[in-house]
mmCIF file of N, CA and C and ligand atoms in Angstrom:
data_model
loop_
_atom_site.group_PDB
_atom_site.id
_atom_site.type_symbol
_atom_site.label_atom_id
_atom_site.label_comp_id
_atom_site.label_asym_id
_atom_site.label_seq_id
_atom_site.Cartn_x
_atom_site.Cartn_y
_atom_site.Cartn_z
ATOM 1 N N UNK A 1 93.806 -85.998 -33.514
ATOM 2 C CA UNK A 1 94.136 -86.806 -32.347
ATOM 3 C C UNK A 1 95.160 -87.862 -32.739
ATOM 4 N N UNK A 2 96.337 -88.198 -31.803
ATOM 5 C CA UNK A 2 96.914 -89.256 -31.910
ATOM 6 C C UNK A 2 96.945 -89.908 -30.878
ATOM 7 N N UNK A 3 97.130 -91.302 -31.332
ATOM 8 C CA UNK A 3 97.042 -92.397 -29.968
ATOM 9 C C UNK A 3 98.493 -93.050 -29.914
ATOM 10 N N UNK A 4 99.028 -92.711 -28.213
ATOM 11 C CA UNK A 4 100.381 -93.454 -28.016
ATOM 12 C C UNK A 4 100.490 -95.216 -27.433
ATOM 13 N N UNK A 5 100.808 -95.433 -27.737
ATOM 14 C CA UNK A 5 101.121 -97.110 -27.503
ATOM 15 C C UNK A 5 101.777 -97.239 -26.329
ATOM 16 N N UNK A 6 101.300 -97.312 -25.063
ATOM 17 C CA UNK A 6 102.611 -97.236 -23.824
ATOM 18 C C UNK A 6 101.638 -98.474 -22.611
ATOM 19 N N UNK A 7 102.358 -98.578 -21.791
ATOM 20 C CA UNK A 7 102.293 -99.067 -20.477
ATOM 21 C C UNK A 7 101.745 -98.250 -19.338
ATOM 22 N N UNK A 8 100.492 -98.755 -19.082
ATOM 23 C CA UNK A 8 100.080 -98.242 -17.807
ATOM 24 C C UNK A 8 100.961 -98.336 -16.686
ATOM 25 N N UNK A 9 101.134 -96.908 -16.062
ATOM 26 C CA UNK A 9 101.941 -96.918 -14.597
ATOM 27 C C UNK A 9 101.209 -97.173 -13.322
ATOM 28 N N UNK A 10 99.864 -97.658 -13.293
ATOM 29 C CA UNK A 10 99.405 -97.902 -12.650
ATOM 30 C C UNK A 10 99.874 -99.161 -11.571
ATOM 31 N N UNK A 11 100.293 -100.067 -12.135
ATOM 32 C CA UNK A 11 100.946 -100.869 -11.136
ATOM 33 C C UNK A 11 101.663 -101.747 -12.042
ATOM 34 N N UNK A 12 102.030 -103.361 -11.569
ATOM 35 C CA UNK A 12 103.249 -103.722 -11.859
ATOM 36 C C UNK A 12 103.109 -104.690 -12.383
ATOM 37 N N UNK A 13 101.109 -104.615 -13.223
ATOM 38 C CA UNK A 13 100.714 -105.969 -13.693
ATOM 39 C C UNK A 13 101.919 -105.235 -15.270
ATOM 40 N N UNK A 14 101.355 -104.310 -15.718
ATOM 41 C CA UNK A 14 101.989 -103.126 -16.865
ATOM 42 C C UNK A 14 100.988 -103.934 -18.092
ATOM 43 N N UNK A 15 100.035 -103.454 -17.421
ATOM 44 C CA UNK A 15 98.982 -103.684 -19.126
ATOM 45 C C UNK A 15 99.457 -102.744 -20.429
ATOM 46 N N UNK A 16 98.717 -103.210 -21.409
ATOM 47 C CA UNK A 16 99.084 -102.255 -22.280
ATOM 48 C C UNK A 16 97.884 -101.352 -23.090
ATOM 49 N N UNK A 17 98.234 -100.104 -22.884
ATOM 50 C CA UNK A 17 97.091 -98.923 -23.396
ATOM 51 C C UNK A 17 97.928 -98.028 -24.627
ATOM 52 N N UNK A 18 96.835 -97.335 -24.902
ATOM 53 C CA UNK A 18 96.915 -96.103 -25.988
ATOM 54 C C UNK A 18 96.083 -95.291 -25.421
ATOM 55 N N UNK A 19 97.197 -94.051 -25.053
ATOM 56 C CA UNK A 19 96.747 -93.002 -24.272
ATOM 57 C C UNK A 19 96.324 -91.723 -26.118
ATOM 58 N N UNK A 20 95.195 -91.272 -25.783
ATOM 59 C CA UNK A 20 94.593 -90.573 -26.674
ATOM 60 C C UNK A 20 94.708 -89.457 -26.186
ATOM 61 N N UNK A 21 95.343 -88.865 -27.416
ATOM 62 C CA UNK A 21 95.570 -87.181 -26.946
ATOM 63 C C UNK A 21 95.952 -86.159 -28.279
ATOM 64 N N UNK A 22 95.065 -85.232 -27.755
ATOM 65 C CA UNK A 22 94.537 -83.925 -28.474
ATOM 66 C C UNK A 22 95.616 -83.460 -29.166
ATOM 67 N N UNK A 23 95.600 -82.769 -30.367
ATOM 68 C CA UNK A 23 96.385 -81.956 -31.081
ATOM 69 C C UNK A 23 97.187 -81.019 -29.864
ATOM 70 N N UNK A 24 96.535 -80.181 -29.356
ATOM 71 C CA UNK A 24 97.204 -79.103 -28.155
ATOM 72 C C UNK A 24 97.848 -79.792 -26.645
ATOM 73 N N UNK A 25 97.936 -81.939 -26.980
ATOM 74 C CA UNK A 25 98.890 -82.095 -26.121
ATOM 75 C C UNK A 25 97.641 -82.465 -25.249
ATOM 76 N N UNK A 26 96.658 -82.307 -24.841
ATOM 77 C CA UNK A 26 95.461 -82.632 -23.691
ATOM 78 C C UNK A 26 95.317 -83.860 -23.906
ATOM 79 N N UNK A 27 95.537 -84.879 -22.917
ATOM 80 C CA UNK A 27 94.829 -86.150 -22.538
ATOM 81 C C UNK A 27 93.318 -86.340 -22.882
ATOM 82 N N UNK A 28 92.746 -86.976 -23.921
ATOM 83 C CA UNK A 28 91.490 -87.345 -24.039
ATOM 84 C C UNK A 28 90.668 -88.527 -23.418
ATOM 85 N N UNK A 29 91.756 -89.328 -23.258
ATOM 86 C CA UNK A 29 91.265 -91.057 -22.632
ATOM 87 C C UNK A 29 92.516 -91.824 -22.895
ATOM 88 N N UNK A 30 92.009 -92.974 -22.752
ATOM 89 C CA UNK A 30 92.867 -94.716 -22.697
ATOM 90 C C UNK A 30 91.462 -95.340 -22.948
ATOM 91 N N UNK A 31 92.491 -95.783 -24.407
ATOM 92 C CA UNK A 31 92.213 -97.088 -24.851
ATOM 93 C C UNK A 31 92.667 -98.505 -24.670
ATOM 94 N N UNK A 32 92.206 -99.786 -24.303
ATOM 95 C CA UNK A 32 93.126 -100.708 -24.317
ATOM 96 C C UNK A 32 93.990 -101.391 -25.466
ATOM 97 N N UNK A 33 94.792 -101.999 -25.315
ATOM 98 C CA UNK A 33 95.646 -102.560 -26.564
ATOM 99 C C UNK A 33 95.167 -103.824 -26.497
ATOM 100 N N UNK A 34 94.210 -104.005 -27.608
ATOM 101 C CA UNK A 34 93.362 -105.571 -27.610
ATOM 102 C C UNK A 34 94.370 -106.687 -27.864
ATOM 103 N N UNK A 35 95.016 -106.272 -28.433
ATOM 104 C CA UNK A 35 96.329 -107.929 -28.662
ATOM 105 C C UNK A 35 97.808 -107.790 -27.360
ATOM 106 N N UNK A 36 97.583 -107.237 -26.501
ATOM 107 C CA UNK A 36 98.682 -107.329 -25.492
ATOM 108 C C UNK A 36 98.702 -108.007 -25.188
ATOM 109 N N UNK A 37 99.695 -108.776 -24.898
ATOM 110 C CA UNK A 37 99.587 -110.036 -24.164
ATOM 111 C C UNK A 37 99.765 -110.166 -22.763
ATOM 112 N N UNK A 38 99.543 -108.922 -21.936
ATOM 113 C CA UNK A 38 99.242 -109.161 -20.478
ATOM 114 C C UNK A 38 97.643 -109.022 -20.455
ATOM 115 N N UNK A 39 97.121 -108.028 -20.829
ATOM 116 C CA UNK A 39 95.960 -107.316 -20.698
ATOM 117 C C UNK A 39 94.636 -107.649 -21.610
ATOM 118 N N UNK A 40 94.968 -108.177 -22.993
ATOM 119 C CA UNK A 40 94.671 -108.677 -24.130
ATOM 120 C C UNK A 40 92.988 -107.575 -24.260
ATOM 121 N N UNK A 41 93.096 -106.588 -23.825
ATOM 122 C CA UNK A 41 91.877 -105.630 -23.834
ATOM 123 C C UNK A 41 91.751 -105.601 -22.730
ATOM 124 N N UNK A 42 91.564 -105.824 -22.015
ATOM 125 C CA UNK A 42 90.832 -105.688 -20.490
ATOM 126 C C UNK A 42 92.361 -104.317 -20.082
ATOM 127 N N UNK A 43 91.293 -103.710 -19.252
ATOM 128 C CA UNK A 43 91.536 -102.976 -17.922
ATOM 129 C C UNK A 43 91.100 -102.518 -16.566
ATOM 130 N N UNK A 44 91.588 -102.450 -15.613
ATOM 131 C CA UNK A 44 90.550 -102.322 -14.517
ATOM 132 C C UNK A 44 90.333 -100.707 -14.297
ATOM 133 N N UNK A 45 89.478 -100.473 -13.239
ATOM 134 C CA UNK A 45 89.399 -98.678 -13.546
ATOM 135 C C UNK A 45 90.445 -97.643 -13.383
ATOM 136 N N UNK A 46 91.499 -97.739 -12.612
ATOM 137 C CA UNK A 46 92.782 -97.219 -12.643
ATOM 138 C C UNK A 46 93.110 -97.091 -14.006
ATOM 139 N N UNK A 47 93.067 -98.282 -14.716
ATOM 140 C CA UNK A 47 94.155 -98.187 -15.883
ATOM 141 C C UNK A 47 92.990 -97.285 -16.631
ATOM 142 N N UNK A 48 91.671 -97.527 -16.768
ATOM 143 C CA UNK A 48 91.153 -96.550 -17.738
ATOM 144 C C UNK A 48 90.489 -95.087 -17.284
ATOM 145 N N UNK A 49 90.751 -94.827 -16.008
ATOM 146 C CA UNK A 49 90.816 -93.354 -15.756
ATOM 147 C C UNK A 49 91.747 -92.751 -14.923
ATOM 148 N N UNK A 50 92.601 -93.093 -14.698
ATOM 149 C CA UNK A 50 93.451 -93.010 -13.597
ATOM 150 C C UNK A 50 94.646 -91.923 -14.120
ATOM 151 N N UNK A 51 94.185 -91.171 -15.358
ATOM 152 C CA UNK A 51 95.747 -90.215 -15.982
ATOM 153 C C UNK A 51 95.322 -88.482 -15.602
ATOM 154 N N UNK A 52 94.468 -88.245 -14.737
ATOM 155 C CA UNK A 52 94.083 -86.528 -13.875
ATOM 156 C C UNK A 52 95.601 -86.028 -13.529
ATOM 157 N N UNK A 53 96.295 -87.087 -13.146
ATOM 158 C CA UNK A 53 97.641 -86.769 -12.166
ATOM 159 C C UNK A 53 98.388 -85.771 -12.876
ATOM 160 N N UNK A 54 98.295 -86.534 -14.487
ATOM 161 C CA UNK A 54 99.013 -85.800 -15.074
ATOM 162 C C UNK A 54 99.653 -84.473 -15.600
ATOM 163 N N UNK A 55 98.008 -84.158 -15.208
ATOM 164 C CA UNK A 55 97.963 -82.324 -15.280
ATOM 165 C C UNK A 55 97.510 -81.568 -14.227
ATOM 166 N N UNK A 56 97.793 -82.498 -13.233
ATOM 167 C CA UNK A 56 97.267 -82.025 -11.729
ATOM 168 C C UNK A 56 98.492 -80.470 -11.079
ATOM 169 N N UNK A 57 97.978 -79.611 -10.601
ATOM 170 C CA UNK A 57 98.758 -78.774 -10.450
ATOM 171 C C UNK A 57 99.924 -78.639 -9.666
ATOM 172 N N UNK A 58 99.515 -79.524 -8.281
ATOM 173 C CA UNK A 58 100.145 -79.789 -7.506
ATOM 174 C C UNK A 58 101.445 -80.898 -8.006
ATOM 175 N N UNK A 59 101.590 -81.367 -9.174
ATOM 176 C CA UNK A 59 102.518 -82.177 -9.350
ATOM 177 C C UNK A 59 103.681 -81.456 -9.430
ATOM 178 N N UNK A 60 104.896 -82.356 -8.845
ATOM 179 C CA UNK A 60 105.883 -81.559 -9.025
ATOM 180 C C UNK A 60 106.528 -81.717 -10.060
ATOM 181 N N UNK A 61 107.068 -80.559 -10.638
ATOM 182 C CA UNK A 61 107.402 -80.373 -11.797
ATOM 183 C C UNK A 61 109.157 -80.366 -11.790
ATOM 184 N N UNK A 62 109.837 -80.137 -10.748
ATOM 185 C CA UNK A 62 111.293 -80.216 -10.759
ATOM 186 C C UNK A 62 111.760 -80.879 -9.433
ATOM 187 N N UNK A 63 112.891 -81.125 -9.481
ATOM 188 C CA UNK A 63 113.414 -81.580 -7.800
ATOM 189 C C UNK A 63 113.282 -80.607 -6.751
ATOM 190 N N UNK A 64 113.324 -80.738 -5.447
ATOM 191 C CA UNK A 64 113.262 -79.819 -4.762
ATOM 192 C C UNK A 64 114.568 -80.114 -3.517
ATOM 193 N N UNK A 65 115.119 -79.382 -3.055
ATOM 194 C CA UNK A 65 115.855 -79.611 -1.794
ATOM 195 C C UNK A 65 115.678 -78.691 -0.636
ATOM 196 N N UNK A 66 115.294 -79.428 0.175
ATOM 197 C CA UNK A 66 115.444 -79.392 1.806
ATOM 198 C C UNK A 66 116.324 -78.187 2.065
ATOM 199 N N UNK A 67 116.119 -76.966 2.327
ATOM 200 C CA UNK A 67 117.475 -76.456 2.853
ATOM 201 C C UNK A 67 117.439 -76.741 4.681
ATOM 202 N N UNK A 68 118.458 -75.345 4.990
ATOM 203 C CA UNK A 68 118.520 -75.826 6.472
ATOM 204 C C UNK A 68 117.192 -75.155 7.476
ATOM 205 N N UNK A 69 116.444 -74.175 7.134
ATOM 206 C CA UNK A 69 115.340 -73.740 7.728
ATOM 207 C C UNK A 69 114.239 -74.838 7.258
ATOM 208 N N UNK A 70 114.192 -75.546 6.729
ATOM 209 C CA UNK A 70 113.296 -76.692 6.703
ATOM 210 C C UNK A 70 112.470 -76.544 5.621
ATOM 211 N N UNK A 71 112.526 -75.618 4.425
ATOM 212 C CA UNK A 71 112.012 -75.499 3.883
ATOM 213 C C UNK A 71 112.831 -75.455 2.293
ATOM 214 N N UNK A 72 111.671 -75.901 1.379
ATOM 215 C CA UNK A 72 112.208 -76.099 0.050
ATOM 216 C C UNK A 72 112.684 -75.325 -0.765
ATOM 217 N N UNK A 73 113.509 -75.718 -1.852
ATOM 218 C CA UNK A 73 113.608 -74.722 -3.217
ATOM 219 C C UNK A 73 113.898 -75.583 -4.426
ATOM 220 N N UNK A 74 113.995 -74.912 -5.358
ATOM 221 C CA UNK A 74 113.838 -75.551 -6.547
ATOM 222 C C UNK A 74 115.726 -75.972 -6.893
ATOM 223 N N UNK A 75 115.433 -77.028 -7.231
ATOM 224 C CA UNK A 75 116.838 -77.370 -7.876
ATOM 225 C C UNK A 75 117.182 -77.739 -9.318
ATOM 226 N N UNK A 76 117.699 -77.639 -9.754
ATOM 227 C CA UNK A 76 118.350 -78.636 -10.995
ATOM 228 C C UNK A 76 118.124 -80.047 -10.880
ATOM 229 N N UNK A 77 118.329 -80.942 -12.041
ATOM 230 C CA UNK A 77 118.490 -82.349 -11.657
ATOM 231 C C UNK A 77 119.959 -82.720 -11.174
ATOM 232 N N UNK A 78 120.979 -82.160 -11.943
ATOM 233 C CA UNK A 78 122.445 -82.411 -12.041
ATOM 234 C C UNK A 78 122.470 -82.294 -9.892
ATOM 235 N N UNK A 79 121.552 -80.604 -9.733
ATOM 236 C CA UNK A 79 122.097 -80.711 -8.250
ATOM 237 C C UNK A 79 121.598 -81.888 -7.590
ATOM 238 N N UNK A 80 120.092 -81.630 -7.883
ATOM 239 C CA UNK A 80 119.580 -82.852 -6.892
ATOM 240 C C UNK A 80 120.048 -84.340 -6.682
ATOM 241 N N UNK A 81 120.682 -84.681 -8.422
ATOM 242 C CA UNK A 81 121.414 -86.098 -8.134
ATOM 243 C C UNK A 81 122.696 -86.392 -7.458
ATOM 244 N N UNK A 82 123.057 -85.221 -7.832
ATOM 245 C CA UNK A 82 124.354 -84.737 -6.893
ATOM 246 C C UNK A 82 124.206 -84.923 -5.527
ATOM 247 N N UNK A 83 123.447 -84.337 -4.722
ATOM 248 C CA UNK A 83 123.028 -84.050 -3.633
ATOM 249 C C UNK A 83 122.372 -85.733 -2.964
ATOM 250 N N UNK A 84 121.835 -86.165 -3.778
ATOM 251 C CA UNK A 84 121.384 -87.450 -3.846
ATOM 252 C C UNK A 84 122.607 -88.571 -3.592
ATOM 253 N N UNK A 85 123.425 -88.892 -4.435
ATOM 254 C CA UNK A 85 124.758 -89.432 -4.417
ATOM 255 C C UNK A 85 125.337 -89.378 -3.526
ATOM 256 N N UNK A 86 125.630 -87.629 -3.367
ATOM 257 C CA UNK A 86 126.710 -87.411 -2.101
ATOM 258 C C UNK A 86 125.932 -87.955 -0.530
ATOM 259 N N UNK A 87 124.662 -87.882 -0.636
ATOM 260 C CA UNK A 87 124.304 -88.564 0.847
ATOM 261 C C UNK A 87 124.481 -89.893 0.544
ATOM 262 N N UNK A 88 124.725 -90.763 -0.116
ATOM 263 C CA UNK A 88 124.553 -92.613 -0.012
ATOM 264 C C UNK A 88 126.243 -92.627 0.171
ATOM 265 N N UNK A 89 127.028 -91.805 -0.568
ATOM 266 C CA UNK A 89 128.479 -92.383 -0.113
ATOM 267 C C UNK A 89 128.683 -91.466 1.237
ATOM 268 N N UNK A 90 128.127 -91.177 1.710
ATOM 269 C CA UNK A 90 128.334 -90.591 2.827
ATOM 270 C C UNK A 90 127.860 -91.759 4.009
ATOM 271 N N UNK A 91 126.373 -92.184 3.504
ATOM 272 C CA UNK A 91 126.321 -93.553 4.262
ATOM 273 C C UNK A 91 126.886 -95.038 3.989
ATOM 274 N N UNK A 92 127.566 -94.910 2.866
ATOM 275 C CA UNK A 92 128.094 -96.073 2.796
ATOM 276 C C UNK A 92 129.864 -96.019 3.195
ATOM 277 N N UNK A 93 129.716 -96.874 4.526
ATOM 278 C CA UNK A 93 131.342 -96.953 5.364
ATOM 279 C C UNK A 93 131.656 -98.114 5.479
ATOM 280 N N UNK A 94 131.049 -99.818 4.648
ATOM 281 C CA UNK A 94 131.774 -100.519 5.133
ATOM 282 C C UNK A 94 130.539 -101.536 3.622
ATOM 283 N N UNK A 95 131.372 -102.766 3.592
ATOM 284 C CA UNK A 95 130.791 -103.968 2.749
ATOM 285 C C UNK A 95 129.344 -104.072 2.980
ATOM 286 N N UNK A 96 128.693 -103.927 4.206
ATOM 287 C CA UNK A 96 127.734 -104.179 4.142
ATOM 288 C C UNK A 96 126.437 -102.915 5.171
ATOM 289 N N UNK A 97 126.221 -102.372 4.526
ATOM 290 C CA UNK A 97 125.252 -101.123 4.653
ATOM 291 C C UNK A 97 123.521 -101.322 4.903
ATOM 292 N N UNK A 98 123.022 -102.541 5.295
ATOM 293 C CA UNK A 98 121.974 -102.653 5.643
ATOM 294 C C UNK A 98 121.278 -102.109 7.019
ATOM 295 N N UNK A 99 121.760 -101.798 7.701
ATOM 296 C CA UNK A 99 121.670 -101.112 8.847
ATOM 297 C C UNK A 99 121.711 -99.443 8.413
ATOM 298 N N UNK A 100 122.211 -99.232 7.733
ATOM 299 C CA UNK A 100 122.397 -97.609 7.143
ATOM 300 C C UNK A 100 121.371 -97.287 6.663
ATOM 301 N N UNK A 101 121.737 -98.133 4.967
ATOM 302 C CA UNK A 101 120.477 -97.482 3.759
ATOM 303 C C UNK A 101 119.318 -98.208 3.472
ATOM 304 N N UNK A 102 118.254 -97.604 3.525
ATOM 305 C CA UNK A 102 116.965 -98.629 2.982
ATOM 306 C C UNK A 102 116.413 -98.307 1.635
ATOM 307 N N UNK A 103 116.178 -99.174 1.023
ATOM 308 C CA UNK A 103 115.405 -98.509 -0.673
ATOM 309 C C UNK A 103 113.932 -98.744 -0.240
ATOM 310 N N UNK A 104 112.973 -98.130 -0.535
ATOM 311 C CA UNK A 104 111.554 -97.927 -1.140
ATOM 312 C C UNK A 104 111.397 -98.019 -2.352
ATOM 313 N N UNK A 105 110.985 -99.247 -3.123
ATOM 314 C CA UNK A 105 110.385 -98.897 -4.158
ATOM 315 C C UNK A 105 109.026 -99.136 -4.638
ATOM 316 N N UNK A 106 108.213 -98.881 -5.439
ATOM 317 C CA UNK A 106 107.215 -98.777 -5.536
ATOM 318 C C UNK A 106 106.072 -100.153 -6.689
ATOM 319 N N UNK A 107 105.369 -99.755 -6.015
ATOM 320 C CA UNK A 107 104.108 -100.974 -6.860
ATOM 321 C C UNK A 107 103.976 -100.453 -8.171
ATOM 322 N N UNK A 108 104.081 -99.076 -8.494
ATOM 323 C CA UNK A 108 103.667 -98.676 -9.450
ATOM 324 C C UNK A 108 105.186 -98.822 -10.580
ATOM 325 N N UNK A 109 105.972 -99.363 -10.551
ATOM 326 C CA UNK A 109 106.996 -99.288 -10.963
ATOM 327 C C UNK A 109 106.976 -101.050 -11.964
ATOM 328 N N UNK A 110 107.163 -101.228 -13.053
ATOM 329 C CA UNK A 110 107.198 -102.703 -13.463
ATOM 330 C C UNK A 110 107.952 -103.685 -12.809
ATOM 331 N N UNK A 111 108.107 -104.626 -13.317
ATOM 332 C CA UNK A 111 109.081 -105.720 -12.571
ATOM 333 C C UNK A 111 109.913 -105.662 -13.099
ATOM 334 N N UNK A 112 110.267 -104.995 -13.736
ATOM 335 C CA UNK A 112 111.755 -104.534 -14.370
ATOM 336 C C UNK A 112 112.357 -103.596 -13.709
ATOM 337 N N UNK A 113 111.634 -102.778 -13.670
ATOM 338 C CA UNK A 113 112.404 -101.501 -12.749
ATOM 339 C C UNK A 113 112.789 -102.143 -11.198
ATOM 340 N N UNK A 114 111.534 -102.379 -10.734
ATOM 341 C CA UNK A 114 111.816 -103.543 -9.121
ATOM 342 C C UNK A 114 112.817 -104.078 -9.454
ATOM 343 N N UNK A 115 113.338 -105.091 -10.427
ATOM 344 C CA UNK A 115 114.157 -105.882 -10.374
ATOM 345 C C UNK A 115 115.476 -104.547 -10.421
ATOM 346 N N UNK A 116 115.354 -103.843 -11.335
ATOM 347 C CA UNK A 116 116.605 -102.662 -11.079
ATOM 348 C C UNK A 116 117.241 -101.878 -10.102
ATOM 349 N N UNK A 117 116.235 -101.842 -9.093
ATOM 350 C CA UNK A 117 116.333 -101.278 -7.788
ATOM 351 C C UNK A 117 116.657 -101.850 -6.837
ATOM 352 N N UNK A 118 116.509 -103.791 -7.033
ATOM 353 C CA UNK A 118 117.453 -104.540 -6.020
ATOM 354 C C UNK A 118 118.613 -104.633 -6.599
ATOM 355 N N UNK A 119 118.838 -104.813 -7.660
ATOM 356 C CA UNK A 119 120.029 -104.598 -8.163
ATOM 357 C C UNK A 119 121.182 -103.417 -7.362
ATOM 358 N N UNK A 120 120.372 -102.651 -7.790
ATOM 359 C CA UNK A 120 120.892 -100.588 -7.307
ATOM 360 C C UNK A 120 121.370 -100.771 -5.777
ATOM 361 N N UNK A 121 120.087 -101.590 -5.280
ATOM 362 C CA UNK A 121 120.342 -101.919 -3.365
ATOM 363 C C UNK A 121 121.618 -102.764 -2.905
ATOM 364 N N UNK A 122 121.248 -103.800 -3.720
ATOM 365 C CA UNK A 122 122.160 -104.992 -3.449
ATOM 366 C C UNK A 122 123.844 -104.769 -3.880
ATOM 367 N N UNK A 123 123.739 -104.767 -5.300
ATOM 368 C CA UNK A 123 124.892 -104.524 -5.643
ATOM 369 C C UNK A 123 125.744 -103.080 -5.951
ATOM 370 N N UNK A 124 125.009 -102.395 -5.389
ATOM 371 C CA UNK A 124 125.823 -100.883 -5.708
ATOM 372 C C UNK A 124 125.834 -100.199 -4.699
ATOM 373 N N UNK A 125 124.393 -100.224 -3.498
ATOM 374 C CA UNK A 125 124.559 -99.668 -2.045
ATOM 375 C C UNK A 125 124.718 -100.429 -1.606
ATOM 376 N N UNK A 126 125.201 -101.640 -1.291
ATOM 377 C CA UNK A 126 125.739 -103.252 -0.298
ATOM 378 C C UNK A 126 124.763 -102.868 0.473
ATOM 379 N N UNK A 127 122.987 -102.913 -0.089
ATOM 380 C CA UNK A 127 122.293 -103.176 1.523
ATOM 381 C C UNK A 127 121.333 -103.816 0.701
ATOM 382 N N UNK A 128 120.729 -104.821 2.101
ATOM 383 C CA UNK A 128 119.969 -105.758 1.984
ATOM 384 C C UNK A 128 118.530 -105.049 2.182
ATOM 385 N N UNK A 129 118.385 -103.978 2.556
ATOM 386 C CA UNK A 129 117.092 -103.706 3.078
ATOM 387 C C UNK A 129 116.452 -102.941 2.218
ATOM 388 N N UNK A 130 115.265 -103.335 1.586
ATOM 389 C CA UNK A 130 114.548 -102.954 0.081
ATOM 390 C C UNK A 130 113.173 -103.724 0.520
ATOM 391 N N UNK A 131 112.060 -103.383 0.206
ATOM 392 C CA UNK A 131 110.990 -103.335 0.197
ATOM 393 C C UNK A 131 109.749 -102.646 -0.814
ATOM 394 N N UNK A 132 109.060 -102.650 -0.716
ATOM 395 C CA UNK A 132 107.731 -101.901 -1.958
ATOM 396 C C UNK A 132 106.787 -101.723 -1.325
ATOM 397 N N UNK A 133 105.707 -101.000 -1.753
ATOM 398 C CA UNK A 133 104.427 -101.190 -1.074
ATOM 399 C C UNK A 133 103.688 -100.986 -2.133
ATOM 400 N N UNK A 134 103.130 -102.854 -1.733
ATOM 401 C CA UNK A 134 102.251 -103.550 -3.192
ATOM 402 C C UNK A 134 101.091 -103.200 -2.276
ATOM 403 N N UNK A 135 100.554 -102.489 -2.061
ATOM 404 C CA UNK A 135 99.446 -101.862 -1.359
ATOM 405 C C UNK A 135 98.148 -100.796 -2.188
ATOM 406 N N UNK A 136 98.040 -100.408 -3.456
ATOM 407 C CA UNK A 136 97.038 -99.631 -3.960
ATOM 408 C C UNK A 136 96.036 -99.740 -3.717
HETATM 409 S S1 LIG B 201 96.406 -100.440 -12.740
HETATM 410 FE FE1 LIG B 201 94.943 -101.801 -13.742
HETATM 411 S S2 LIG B 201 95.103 -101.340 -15.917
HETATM 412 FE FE2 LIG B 201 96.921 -100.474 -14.928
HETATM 413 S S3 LIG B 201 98.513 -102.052 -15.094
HETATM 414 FE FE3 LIG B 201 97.478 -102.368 -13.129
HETATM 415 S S4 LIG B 201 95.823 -103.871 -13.531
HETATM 416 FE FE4 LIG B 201 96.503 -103.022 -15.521
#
């Protein structure tokens, strides 16, 4: 068994764990990281059972795109970011795009990344309209 040293994705306190896992790659548990200095051991039950997702079947495993019968297929990343891109400059026609584009980002994401994504909103799609849902 080895134990990894990482950040719970559970939300955006970002405690710190050691995810324990099997020679063949299988998730065994989470441990806490007793000297972190958000978490200093403690976790709440999310952070110490909350990793099923990981090998859940239904997860998606690649991008998918929308075709025009309404239904999905598998893409590349290169396409999907592609495809991704080409719709924001498609909505972006003028200095200020808040009425156009909205960002979603998420609770489960640190305050680093949040902070990256107003960034992404603000200064790269000129829109003001960004939000999260600190809701779990
Ligand atoms: S979900 Fe719980 S354990 Fe995970 S970061 Fe948030 S408070 Fe910490």
């Amino acid at each position: 068994m080895k134990r990894v040293e990482t950040t719970c994705g559970y939300c955006g306190c970002g405690c710190g764990i050691y995810v324990n896992v099997a020679d063949d790659d299988t998730i065994l548990g989470i441990t806490p990281s007793y000297n972190h200095v958000v978490s200093k051991g403690k976790l709440c039950s999310k952070g110490w059972h909350g990793y099923a997702f990981v090998r859940d079947s239904r997860r998606l495993t690649s991008p998918l795109i929308r075709q025009d019968d309404g239904t999905f297929r598998e893409a590349t990343w290169d396409e999907a970011l592609e495809k991704v891109a080409s719709g924001f400059k498609d909505a972006m026609i003028d200095e200020d795009n808040t009425e156009r584009i909205g960002i979603i980002s998420s609770a489960r994401c640190t305050n680093e990344e949040n902070y990256l994504m107003t960034k992404m909103a603000r200064a790269g799609l000129k829109t003001s309209s960004i939000d999260h849902c600190a809701r779990l």
